[in-house]
Amino acid sequence: MKEIPVDNFDVNPLSSAMGAEVVGLDLSKPVNQVTIDKLKNLLDQYGVICIRGQSLTEAQQLEFSKKWGPLEEFPEEDKTIAASTVYNVANVSADGKSLPEDDHRVVFQKVNARWHTDSSYRYIPAYASLLYAIEVLPDEAVGGRTGFSNMILAYEALPSELKQTIEPLHMVHSYEFGRRLFPSLPPLSKHEKEAVPPVSHPLVRLHPDQGDRRSLYITANAGNEVSGMALDEGMELHRKLIEHISNPDFCYFHKWRKGDLVVWDNRSTLHKAEAYDMARYRRVFRRTTVAGQGPVLGPYSKLANATIPA
């Protein structure tokens, strides 16, 4: 199908901290690279963009996602996956059956109710995630939003002394950490252990494509241990930083509409799922994730002065 140039879409900020909505795009039709580049620039500026009013098949979402770059393959073997590059974020199975709250696929989603950035448990974490709303909660329902926190603003607001403290530090990120949070989850398979062993990333992330601007790089669903500190001290520092990034001044909570396609920058934002009554409401989303192109760089990284693309 011929690619269609799309230049006449509107952009509206969603909050003072971050986020913008894009109105006037139809992603069921192929878009050209010029449009993708404009959307990437918006993502750099706002951290989160919501492209409203979409009606996308799995194939159409995949086609659009691949325009952003190579897609990650998810390590899970049985977590409501339709394909290796598509993740069903739902309390419903891939074939449409409602799942009980104690089903491990539903419990696993509760891990994501803590602040995190996708694929931080990889040596090269994700660039961007694209989450498409298929079934959303009714307006009267409580919860079910997705929260986002701006890690650039959060870093800039830290006291100078704390910035100095965390400058050389790393955090340990482990895919297996979710099992500590929810012991009812099944143990990792041999495949999962080999695909995503624990890694360490700097707490302060440099962004070479933005003039080495800095942000926090932390997660609450893949670890709470800080390299170079005693365990209890590291866990206390982690707790303080998670409390800090929860400040409403840095955050935007997205109330979903059916047909929203939300794209977020995993390099400079955190996100989390807001709790809701899983026994009462169905919530069905489809996620694709664009792979990163380089490791996380910190102030003391050997490649800190090298330019690594998004």
XYZ file of C-alpha atoms in Angstrom:
310
model
C 0.000 0.000 0.000
C 1.288 3.452 -0.873
C 2.552 5.540 2.016
C 0.521 8.664 2.690
C 2.252 11.850 3.877
C 0.386 13.305 6.821
C 1.197 16.857 7.854
C -2.131 18.232 9.076
C -2.447 16.808 12.566
C -3.007 18.889 15.704
C -0.896 18.684 18.868
C -2.285 19.637 22.291
C -0.301 19.474 25.570
C -1.837 17.175 28.179
C -0.201 18.558 31.330
C 2.458 20.998 32.470
C 4.822 18.158 33.385
C 4.699 16.130 30.185
C 2.492 14.591 27.528
C 0.699 15.722 24.360
C -2.218 14.413 22.336
C -2.074 14.085 18.563
C -5.375 14.464 16.708
C -5.995 13.958 13.004
C -3.825 10.938 12.185
C -5.209 7.671 10.793
C -2.576 5.026 11.477
C -4.567 2.281 9.769
C -3.065 3.757 6.606
C 0.704 3.683 6.071
C 2.458 6.913 6.997
C 5.736 8.130 5.573
C 9.024 8.614 7.386
C 8.593 12.391 7.481
C 5.553 11.913 9.702
C 7.397 9.386 11.873
C 10.263 11.852 12.321
C 7.790 14.552 13.390
C 6.286 12.166 15.946
C 9.756 11.274 17.228
C 10.490 14.967 17.706
C 7.243 15.328 19.653
C 8.226 12.353 21.807
C 11.592 13.994 22.555
C 9.758 17.167 23.550
C 6.871 15.736 25.565
C 8.041 12.275 26.708
C 4.560 10.839 26.066
C 2.262 11.290 23.068
C -1.285 9.998 22.714
C -2.513 9.496 19.153
C -6.289 9.615 19.471
C -9.091 7.832 17.674
C -7.329 4.837 16.138
C -8.774 1.554 14.886
C -5.835 -0.799 14.455
C -5.416 -4.463 13.743
C -2.404 -6.223 15.193
C -0.744 -6.137 11.761
C -1.346 -2.385 11.404
C 0.074 -1.673 14.845
C 3.131 -3.754 14.020
C 3.642 -1.964 10.705
C 3.451 1.455 12.356
C 5.687 0.388 15.251
C 8.411 -0.893 12.939
C 8.658 2.585 11.404
C 10.153 3.687 14.729
C 12.900 1.062 14.666
C 13.522 -2.653 15.301
C 11.074 -4.182 17.776
C 11.966 -6.074 20.911
C 10.965 -9.678 21.332
C 9.430 -10.286 24.735
C 11.204 -12.882 26.896
C 8.038 -14.425 28.357
C 6.802 -17.692 26.972
C 3.254 -17.738 28.381
C 2.172 -14.258 29.532
C -0.802 -13.643 27.192
C 1.445 -13.301 24.170
C 0.051 -13.410 20.652
C 3.434 -13.039 18.924
C 7.015 -12.554 20.085
C 6.862 -8.798 19.368
C 3.297 -8.247 20.678
C 2.291 -8.273 24.329
C -1.340 -8.435 25.433
C -1.619 -6.206 28.507
C -4.928 -7.473 29.789
C -6.879 -9.309 32.444
C -8.202 -11.279 29.495
C -6.449 -14.136 27.726
C -5.189 -13.837 24.160
C -8.320 -15.679 22.992
C -10.669 -13.272 24.804
C -11.510 -15.174 28.010
C -11.646 -13.254 31.290
C -8.917 -14.366 33.683
C -9.309 -14.789 37.461
C -7.307 -12.437 39.675
C -5.086 -15.259 40.920
C -4.084 -16.297 37.382
C -0.350 -15.703 37.133
C -0.839 -13.674 33.942
C -2.987 -11.217 35.906
C -0.709 -11.259 38.964
C 2.207 -10.494 36.681
C 0.492 -7.263 35.628
C 0.463 -6.144 39.260
C 4.246 -6.040 39.083
C 3.759 -3.212 36.594
C 1.710 -1.216 39.099
C 5.073 0.070 40.385
C 7.081 2.797 38.707
C 9.261 1.340 35.974
C 10.717 1.780 32.517
C 10.262 -1.037 30.030
C 13.063 -3.548 29.568
C 15.347 -1.960 32.144
C 16.346 -5.566 32.911
C 18.135 -5.693 29.525
C 21.713 -4.561 28.903
C 20.274 -2.375 26.117
C 16.860 -1.219 27.375
C 13.939 -0.121 25.241
C 13.637 3.176 23.379
C 9.867 3.572 23.067
C 6.720 1.611 23.886
C 3.430 1.792 21.979
C 0.305 0.777 23.898
C -3.035 0.556 22.090
C -6.374 0.621 23.942
C -8.814 -2.055 22.764
C -11.116 -2.306 25.812
C -11.075 0.425 28.470
C -12.821 0.945 31.779
C -16.135 2.840 31.813
C -15.993 6.483 32.874
C -17.461 5.767 36.300
C -14.816 3.153 37.164
C -12.103 4.013 39.667
C -8.482 3.561 38.618
C -7.188 1.981 35.431
C -5.151 4.985 34.333
C -1.478 4.846 33.401
C 0.805 7.170 35.311
C 3.923 8.734 33.802
C 6.760 10.557 35.561
C 9.255 12.896 33.881
C 12.741 11.762 34.899
C 14.445 14.878 33.513
C 12.333 17.151 35.719
C 12.765 14.763 38.654
C 16.559 14.837 38.326
C 16.690 18.613 37.966
C 14.651 19.021 41.170
C 17.026 16.925 43.300
C 19.121 18.731 45.922
C 22.725 19.320 44.792
C 24.095 17.086 47.551
C 21.922 14.190 46.487
C 22.923 14.682 42.850
C 26.552 14.342 43.921
C 25.765 11.214 45.936
C 24.083 9.358 43.094
C 26.411 10.531 40.295
C 28.716 7.452 40.376
C 26.094 4.904 41.479
C 24.363 2.097 39.602
C 21.168 0.189 40.259
C 20.745 -3.554 39.777
C 17.854 -4.439 37.448
C 16.539 -8.005 37.461
C 13.595 -9.479 35.579
C 13.272 -12.029 38.389
C 12.618 -9.299 40.982
C 8.883 -9.512 40.315
C 8.937 -12.952 41.921
C 10.146 -11.351 45.149
C 7.210 -8.955 45.047
C 4.687 -11.690 44.211
C 5.972 -15.149 45.261
C 2.871 -16.781 43.743
C 4.306 -16.144 40.289
C 5.897 -19.209 38.704
C 9.708 -19.304 38.699
C 11.552 -18.150 35.613
C 11.961 -20.737 32.915
C 15.407 -21.679 31.634
C 14.639 -19.658 28.501
C 13.737 -16.534 30.508
C 16.809 -16.786 32.750
C 19.088 -17.033 29.743
C 17.292 -14.293 27.804
C 17.384 -11.632 30.543
C 20.064 -12.076 33.233
C 20.412 -9.268 35.851
C 22.133 -6.070 34.678
C 23.403 -2.844 36.227
C 22.622 0.668 34.938
C 23.716 4.142 36.105
C 21.265 5.975 38.364
C 22.021 9.148 36.419
C 21.438 8.781 32.684
C 23.073 10.977 30.065
C 21.240 11.770 26.826
C 23.877 12.376 24.114
C 21.205 13.274 21.557
C 20.106 16.112 23.873
C 23.502 17.615 24.666
C 24.202 15.158 27.512
C 21.139 16.315 29.418
C 20.632 14.221 32.554
C 17.743 12.245 33.983
C 17.157 9.700 36.716
C 17.153 6.088 35.583
C 15.475 3.919 38.180
C 12.715 1.361 38.568
C 10.584 -0.076 41.365
C 9.486 -3.304 39.677
C 12.888 -4.725 38.684
C 14.951 -4.092 41.805
C 15.705 -1.957 44.841
C 19.454 -2.543 45.292
C 22.152 0.036 44.554
C 25.625 -1.077 43.520
C 28.388 0.383 45.655
C 26.287 0.787 48.797
C 25.438 -1.459 51.726
C 22.155 -3.266 51.088
C 20.121 -1.374 53.694
C 21.572 2.001 52.666
C 20.939 1.310 49.001
C 17.373 0.244 49.638
C 16.733 3.392 51.663
C 18.167 5.570 48.886
C 15.993 3.710 46.386
C 12.911 4.316 48.551
C 13.644 8.050 48.758
C 14.128 8.353 45.004
C 10.881 6.500 44.247
C 9.068 8.783 46.676
C 10.669 11.780 44.956
C 9.658 10.806 41.417
C 6.059 10.318 42.605
C 5.734 14.081 43.139
C 2.687 15.288 41.130
C 4.813 18.129 39.724
C 6.621 15.548 37.572
C 3.643 13.328 36.720
C 0.795 12.899 34.271
C -1.913 10.223 34.662
C -3.549 9.189 31.415
C -7.258 8.315 31.432
C -7.708 5.973 28.513
C -10.201 6.233 25.696
C -10.859 3.359 23.351
C -8.654 3.791 20.287
C -5.851 5.665 22.073
C -2.354 4.733 20.953
C 0.053 6.039 23.579
C 3.770 6.182 22.830
C 6.263 6.879 25.606
C 10.014 7.383 25.799
C 11.513 4.757 28.104
C 14.803 6.630 28.271
C 13.430 9.675 30.086
C 10.114 8.629 31.660
C 8.767 6.085 34.113
C 5.261 4.702 34.062
C 2.969 2.487 36.119
C -0.462 0.929 35.881
C -3.070 2.262 38.289
C -5.013 -0.354 40.256
C -8.642 -1.066 39.353
C -11.300 -3.699 40.107
C -9.972 -6.539 37.958
C -12.802 -8.858 38.974
C -15.415 -6.398 37.713
C -13.917 -4.767 34.628
C -12.172 -5.993 31.505
C -9.142 -3.996 30.372
C -7.424 -4.998 27.142
C -4.390 -3.330 25.585
C -1.813 -4.390 22.997
C 1.814 -3.349 23.337
C 4.782 -3.218 21.008
C 8.220 -1.995 22.084
C 10.975 -0.377 20.026
C 14.456 -1.563 20.958
C 17.156 0.823 22.118
C 20.356 1.237 20.142
C 22.917 1.471 22.910
C 23.542 0.919 26.622
C 22.549 3.391 29.314
C 25.312 5.989 29.639
C 26.148 7.619 32.948
C 28.638 10.313 33.933
C 31.350 7.687 34.461
C 30.572 5.462 31.454
C 33.479 4.872 29.090
C 31.260 5.871 26.168
C 29.894 8.965 27.930
C 31.376 11.299 25.334
C 30.257 9.203 22.356
C 27.029 9.965 20.535
C 24.697 6.983 20.542
C 21.417 7.280 18.634
C 17.982 6.860 20.188
